[in-house]
Structures are given as structure tokens and as C-alpha cells.
Amino acid sequence: MTTREVEHEITIAAPASDVYRLLADVVNWPRIFPPTIHVDRVDFNGTHERIRIWATANGQPKNWTSRRELDPQGLRITFRQEVTTKPVASMGGAWIIEPLDENSSRVRLLHDYRAIDDDAHDLLWIDEAVDKNSRSELAALKRNVEFAHGAEDVTFSFEDTVTIDGSA
């Protein structure tokens, strides 16, 4: 069977640790990543988790179950689908966050996948879905992390006292 391996990447103006935190928090993915509809965390022990994801692929709703391994020190999250959805026979990969300096990082999103029965039409469908969703997810990640990181510099709080005449 033909296994495809693809990589997408983006540079983000934010510390690698901030990027990692956003990627690790899978429950918030529907608010961050346009293809994601819903995520259900089935099991989590701090470093390993099993999740069920509902998302669109080439405009079609799909769902699958994945196991993820979180490595905060290595700034890496690996994933492997345990339960796939047709036409995918198997899929896995990794999010790799590389610090470029203290305020910027490179994110690499790796995928490896196979189509059921090695069907050429299905493989092309998966190629297109992975490419479209990866580009969309990386752009949304950049937008959200840079916005959150930039907001830290402009967020402030203050306190004021107002005296009002009246009876107690």
C-alpha cells in the first residue's frame, strides 16, 4: 500500500511555548481551527490522550478517534488515528514547534496516510483534504496565537473610586 508523507509549515510571531499550549488544548480546537466542528476528550492522563474529532474534509463532515502523545519539553505532539473514516485506511503525524528566537517559532505539521485499497481516486481526495485543512489550521493557529500574544502587551487594568450621595 502507498503511504504518503506530507509536511506543512508556518512561522509565527510568538514564543514556542505559547504555540504549544494552544495546540495541546484540544478541547478549544473548534474555536481555533475552522475545519473542526467538535472534539470530545475520551481519556487523558497528562501526556497521553484519546480524542474523538468531528471535522470537515473537502467540505464533508467526518469523524475519527485519535490517540495523541504530548511532549511539552520537546514541543511536540504526535497523533495517530485509531478509528478512521472512509476513505482513510490509516493516518498519523505530528505537530512540531521549533523556537526561532524568544518571540517567534516555526510550526511543522506532518502527516502520513494511506487510502483504503490503495485507491488512486481516494488517495487524491485525501491529498486535497490534508492540504486544505493543514493550510487552514496553520493560518488559524498563527492568527490566534499572534492575537493572544499581542494582546498581552496592550491589556491593562485600573481601579477608580466614585462617591455617590444617597441613603444607605
mmCIF file of C-alpha atoms in Angstrom:
data_model
loop_
_atom_site.group_PDB
_atom_site.id
_atom_site.type_symbol
_atom_site.label_atom_id
_atom_site.label_comp_id
_atom_site.label_asym_id
_atom_site.label_seq_id
_atom_site.Cartn_x
_atom_site.Cartn_y
_atom_site.Cartn_z
ATOM 1 C CA MET A 1 0.000 0.000 0.000
ATOM 2 C CA THR A 2 1.125 3.524 -0.794
ATOM 3 C CA THR A 3 1.887 5.676 2.235
ATOM 4 C CA ARG A 4 2.022 9.387 1.581
ATOM 5 C CA GLU A 5 4.068 11.697 3.777
ATOM 6 C CA VAL A 6 3.488 15.442 3.621
ATOM 7 C CA GLU A 7 4.649 18.444 5.612
ATOM 8 C CA HIS A 8 3.213 21.927 6.001
ATOM 9 C CA GLU A 9 4.830 24.729 7.982
ATOM 10 C CA ILE A 10 4.326 28.298 9.095
ATOM 11 C CA THR A 11 6.306 30.888 11.056
ATOM 12 C CA ILE A 12 4.506 32.506 13.978
ATOM 13 C CA ALA A 13 5.458 35.702 15.831
ATOM 14 C CA ALA A 14 5.019 34.202 19.296
ATOM 15 C CA PRO A 15 7.081 32.118 21.714
ATOM 16 C CA ALA A 16 7.116 28.382 21.027
ATOM 17 C CA SER A 17 5.684 27.636 24.483
ATOM 18 C CA ASP A 18 2.581 29.756 23.724
ATOM 19 C CA VAL A 19 2.064 27.953 20.420
ATOM 20 C CA TYR A 20 2.460 24.568 22.097
ATOM 21 C CA ARG A 21 -0.097 25.433 24.802
ATOM 22 C CA LEU A 22 -2.724 26.326 22.218
ATOM 23 C CA LEU A 23 -2.136 23.110 20.251
ATOM 24 C CA ALA A 24 -2.149 20.959 23.385
ATOM 25 C CA ASP A 25 -5.550 22.311 24.482
ATOM 26 C CA VAL A 26 -7.561 20.175 22.060
ATOM 27 C CA VAL A 27 -10.922 20.980 23.678
ATOM 28 C CA ASN A 28 -10.678 24.542 22.312
ATOM 29 C CA TRP A 29 -9.893 23.476 18.744
ATOM 30 C CA PRO A 30 -13.428 24.167 17.428
ATOM 31 C CA ARG A 31 -12.915 27.839 18.364
ATOM 32 C CA ILE A 32 -9.491 27.968 16.742
ATOM 33 C CA PHE A 33 -9.461 25.680 13.710
ATOM 34 C CA PRO A 34 -12.130 26.224 11.032
ATOM 35 C CA PRO A 35 -12.337 22.549 9.897
ATOM 36 C CA THR A 36 -13.000 21.322 13.473
ATOM 37 C CA ILE A 37 -16.653 21.030 14.466
ATOM 38 C CA HIS A 38 -16.374 19.310 17.863
ATOM 39 C CA VAL A 39 -13.779 17.487 19.970
ATOM 40 C CA ASP A 40 -14.542 15.062 22.766
ATOM 41 C CA ARG A 41 -11.671 14.137 25.086
ATOM 42 C CA VAL A 42 -12.319 10.468 25.834
ATOM 43 C CA ASP A 43 -9.272 9.820 28.023
ATOM 44 C CA PHE A 44 -6.348 11.921 29.301
ATOM 45 C CA ASN A 45 -3.550 11.132 31.759
ATOM 46 C CA GLY A 46 -1.401 14.247 31.323
ATOM 47 C CA THR A 47 0.792 13.025 28.460
ATOM 48 C CA HIS A 48 -1.430 10.627 26.504
ATOM 49 C CA GLU A 49 -4.958 11.308 25.391
ATOM 50 C CA ARG A 50 -7.620 9.745 23.256
ATOM 51 C CA ILE A 51 -9.908 12.153 21.427
ATOM 52 C CA ARG A 52 -12.883 11.897 19.124
ATOM 53 C CA ILE A 53 -12.957 14.602 16.447
ATOM 54 C CA TRP A 54 -15.729 15.782 14.160
ATOM 55 C CA ALA A 55 -14.415 17.975 11.335
ATOM 56 C CA THR A 56 -14.919 18.751 7.683
ATOM 57 C CA ALA A 57 -12.690 17.304 4.982
ATOM 58 C CA ASN A 58 -13.200 18.679 1.485
ATOM 59 C CA GLY A 59 -16.468 20.159 2.752
ATOM 60 C CA GLN A 60 -17.803 16.815 4.006
ATOM 61 C CA PRO A 61 -18.375 16.100 7.721
ATOM 62 C CA LYS A 62 -16.156 13.285 9.002
ATOM 63 C CA ASN A 63 -15.261 11.880 12.420
ATOM 64 C CA TRP A 64 -12.473 9.737 13.796
ATOM 65 C CA THR A 65 -10.782 8.711 17.018
ATOM 66 C CA SER A 66 -7.133 9.586 17.612
ATOM 67 C CA ARG A 67 -4.539 8.965 20.268
ATOM 68 C CA ARG A 68 -2.184 11.869 20.991
ATOM 69 C CA GLU A 69 1.097 11.961 22.889
ATOM 70 C CA LEU A 70 2.018 15.351 24.337
ATOM 71 C CA ASP A 71 5.671 16.258 24.892
ATOM 72 C CA PRO A 72 5.806 19.792 26.363
ATOM 73 C CA GLN A 73 9.599 19.708 26.858
ATOM 74 C CA GLY A 74 10.184 18.627 23.262
ATOM 75 C CA LEU A 75 7.439 20.980 21.983
ATOM 76 C CA ARG A 76 5.950 18.081 20.026
ATOM 77 C CA ILE A 77 2.522 16.448 19.803
ATOM 78 C CA THR A 78 2.237 13.174 17.908
ATOM 79 C CA PHE A 79 -1.074 11.729 16.785
ATOM 80 C CA ARG A 80 -2.375 8.525 15.234
ATOM 81 C CA GLN A 81 -5.940 7.738 14.203
ATOM 82 C CA GLU A 82 -7.195 4.603 15.956
ATOM 83 C CA VAL A 83 -10.585 4.635 14.242
ATOM 84 C CA THR A 84 -10.526 6.074 10.727
ATOM 85 C CA THR A 85 -13.284 7.155 8.366
ATOM 86 C CA LYS A 86 -13.516 6.081 4.737
ATOM 87 C CA PRO A 87 -11.567 6.610 2.505
ATOM 88 C CA VAL A 88 -8.696 6.793 5.051
ATOM 89 C CA ALA A 89 -7.059 3.453 5.904
ATOM 90 C CA SER A 90 -4.557 4.994 8.334
ATOM 91 C CA MET A 91 -3.346 8.452 9.292
ATOM 92 C CA GLY A 92 -0.929 9.924 11.782
ATOM 93 C CA GLY A 93 1.648 12.619 12.174
ATOM 94 C CA ALA A 94 2.989 15.300 14.456
ATOM 95 C CA TRP A 95 2.857 18.960 15.381
ATOM 96 C CA ILE A 96 6.463 20.128 15.879
ATOM 97 C CA ILE A 97 7.116 23.587 17.297
ATOM 98 C CA GLU A 98 10.642 24.949 16.783
ATOM 99 C CA PRO A 99 11.757 28.107 18.615
ATOM 100 C CA LEU A 100 13.417 30.559 16.216
ATOM 101 C CA ASP A 101 14.070 33.141 18.929
ATOM 102 C CA GLU A 102 12.311 34.174 22.140
ATOM 103 C CA ASN A 103 9.336 35.682 20.276
ATOM 104 C CA SER A 104 8.968 33.576 17.141
ATOM 105 C CA SER A 105 8.635 29.948 16.204
ATOM 106 C CA ARG A 106 8.190 27.628 13.266
ATOM 107 C CA VAL A 107 5.367 25.105 13.338
ATOM 108 C CA ARG A 108 5.659 21.988 11.217
ATOM 109 C CA LEU A 109 2.596 19.810 10.702
ATOM 110 C CA LEU A 110 3.483 16.326 9.445
ATOM 111 C CA HIS A 111 1.041 13.729 8.110
ATOM 112 C CA ASP A 112 1.422 10.174 6.895
ATOM 113 C CA TYR A 113 -1.591 8.392 5.437
ATOM 114 C CA ARG A 114 -2.908 5.577 3.277
ATOM 115 C CA ALA A 115 -6.169 5.114 1.377
ATOM 116 C CA ILE A 116 -8.364 2.035 1.696
ATOM 117 C CA ASP A 117 -7.399 -0.492 -1.015
ATOM 118 C CA ASP A 118 -4.767 1.999 -2.245
ATOM 119 C CA ASP A 119 -7.451 3.549 -4.480
ATOM 120 C CA ALA A 120 -5.910 6.357 -6.583
ATOM 121 C CA HIS A 121 -9.093 8.473 -6.556
ATOM 122 C CA ASP A 122 -9.399 8.157 -2.767
ATOM 123 C CA LEU A 123 -5.708 8.955 -2.309
ATOM 124 C CA LEU A 124 -6.155 12.143 -4.326
ATOM 125 C CA TRP A 125 -9.212 13.029 -2.190
ATOM 126 C CA ILE A 126 -7.125 12.565 0.983
ATOM 127 C CA ASP A 127 -4.229 14.584 -0.515
ATOM 128 C CA GLU A 128 -6.588 17.504 -1.137
ATOM 129 C CA ALA A 129 -8.274 17.266 2.279
ATOM 130 C CA VAL A 130 -4.967 17.124 4.175
ATOM 131 C CA ASP A 131 -3.529 20.025 2.186
ATOM 132 C CA LYS A 132 -6.613 22.229 2.545
ATOM 133 C CA ASN A 133 -7.135 21.515 6.250
ATOM 134 C CA SER A 134 -3.433 21.822 7.121
ATOM 135 C CA ARG A 135 -3.155 25.222 5.444
ATOM 136 C CA SER A 136 -6.373 26.396 7.100
ATOM 137 C CA GLU A 137 -5.328 25.135 10.551
ATOM 138 C CA LEU A 138 -1.842 26.658 10.372
ATOM 139 C CA ALA A 139 -3.206 30.044 9.245
ATOM 140 C CA ALA A 140 -5.793 29.996 12.055
ATOM 141 C CA LEU A 141 -3.133 28.960 14.578
ATOM 142 C CA LYS A 142 -0.921 31.878 13.509
ATOM 143 C CA ARG A 143 -3.815 34.348 13.695
ATOM 144 C CA ASN A 144 -4.996 33.189 17.137
ATOM 145 C CA VAL A 145 -1.594 32.832 18.806
ATOM 146 C CA GLU A 146 -0.301 36.150 17.470
ATOM 147 C CA PHE A 147 -3.503 37.897 18.563
ATOM 148 C CA ALA A 148 -3.321 36.412 22.072
ATOM 149 C CA HIS A 149 0.407 37.123 22.361
ATOM 150 C CA GLY A 150 -0.017 40.710 21.108
ATOM 151 C CA ALA A 151 -2.949 41.324 23.448
ATOM 152 C CA GLU A 152 -0.684 40.708 26.447
ATOM 153 C CA ASP A 153 1.185 43.907 25.608
ATOM 154 C CA VAL A 154 -1.943 46.077 25.388
ATOM 155 C CA THR A 155 -4.003 44.589 28.201
ATOM 156 C CA PHE A 156 -4.122 46.648 31.359
ATOM 157 C CA SER A 157 -6.324 47.084 34.397
ATOM 158 C CA PHE A 158 -7.179 50.038 36.564
ATOM 159 C CA GLU A 159 -9.173 50.924 39.636
ATOM 160 C CA ASP A 160 -11.268 54.016 40.311
ATOM 161 C CA THR A 161 -13.433 55.181 43.194
ATOM 162 C CA VAL A 162 -16.674 57.064 42.723
ATOM 163 C CA THR A 163 -18.555 58.659 45.620
ATOM 164 C CA ILE A 164 -22.335 58.761 45.276
ATOM 165 C CA ASP A 165 -24.678 60.735 47.532
ATOM 166 C CA GLY A 166 -27.564 58.654 48.797
ATOM 167 C CA SER A 167 -29.028 56.910 51.799
ATOM 168 C CA ALA A 168 -27.699 53.617 52.996
#
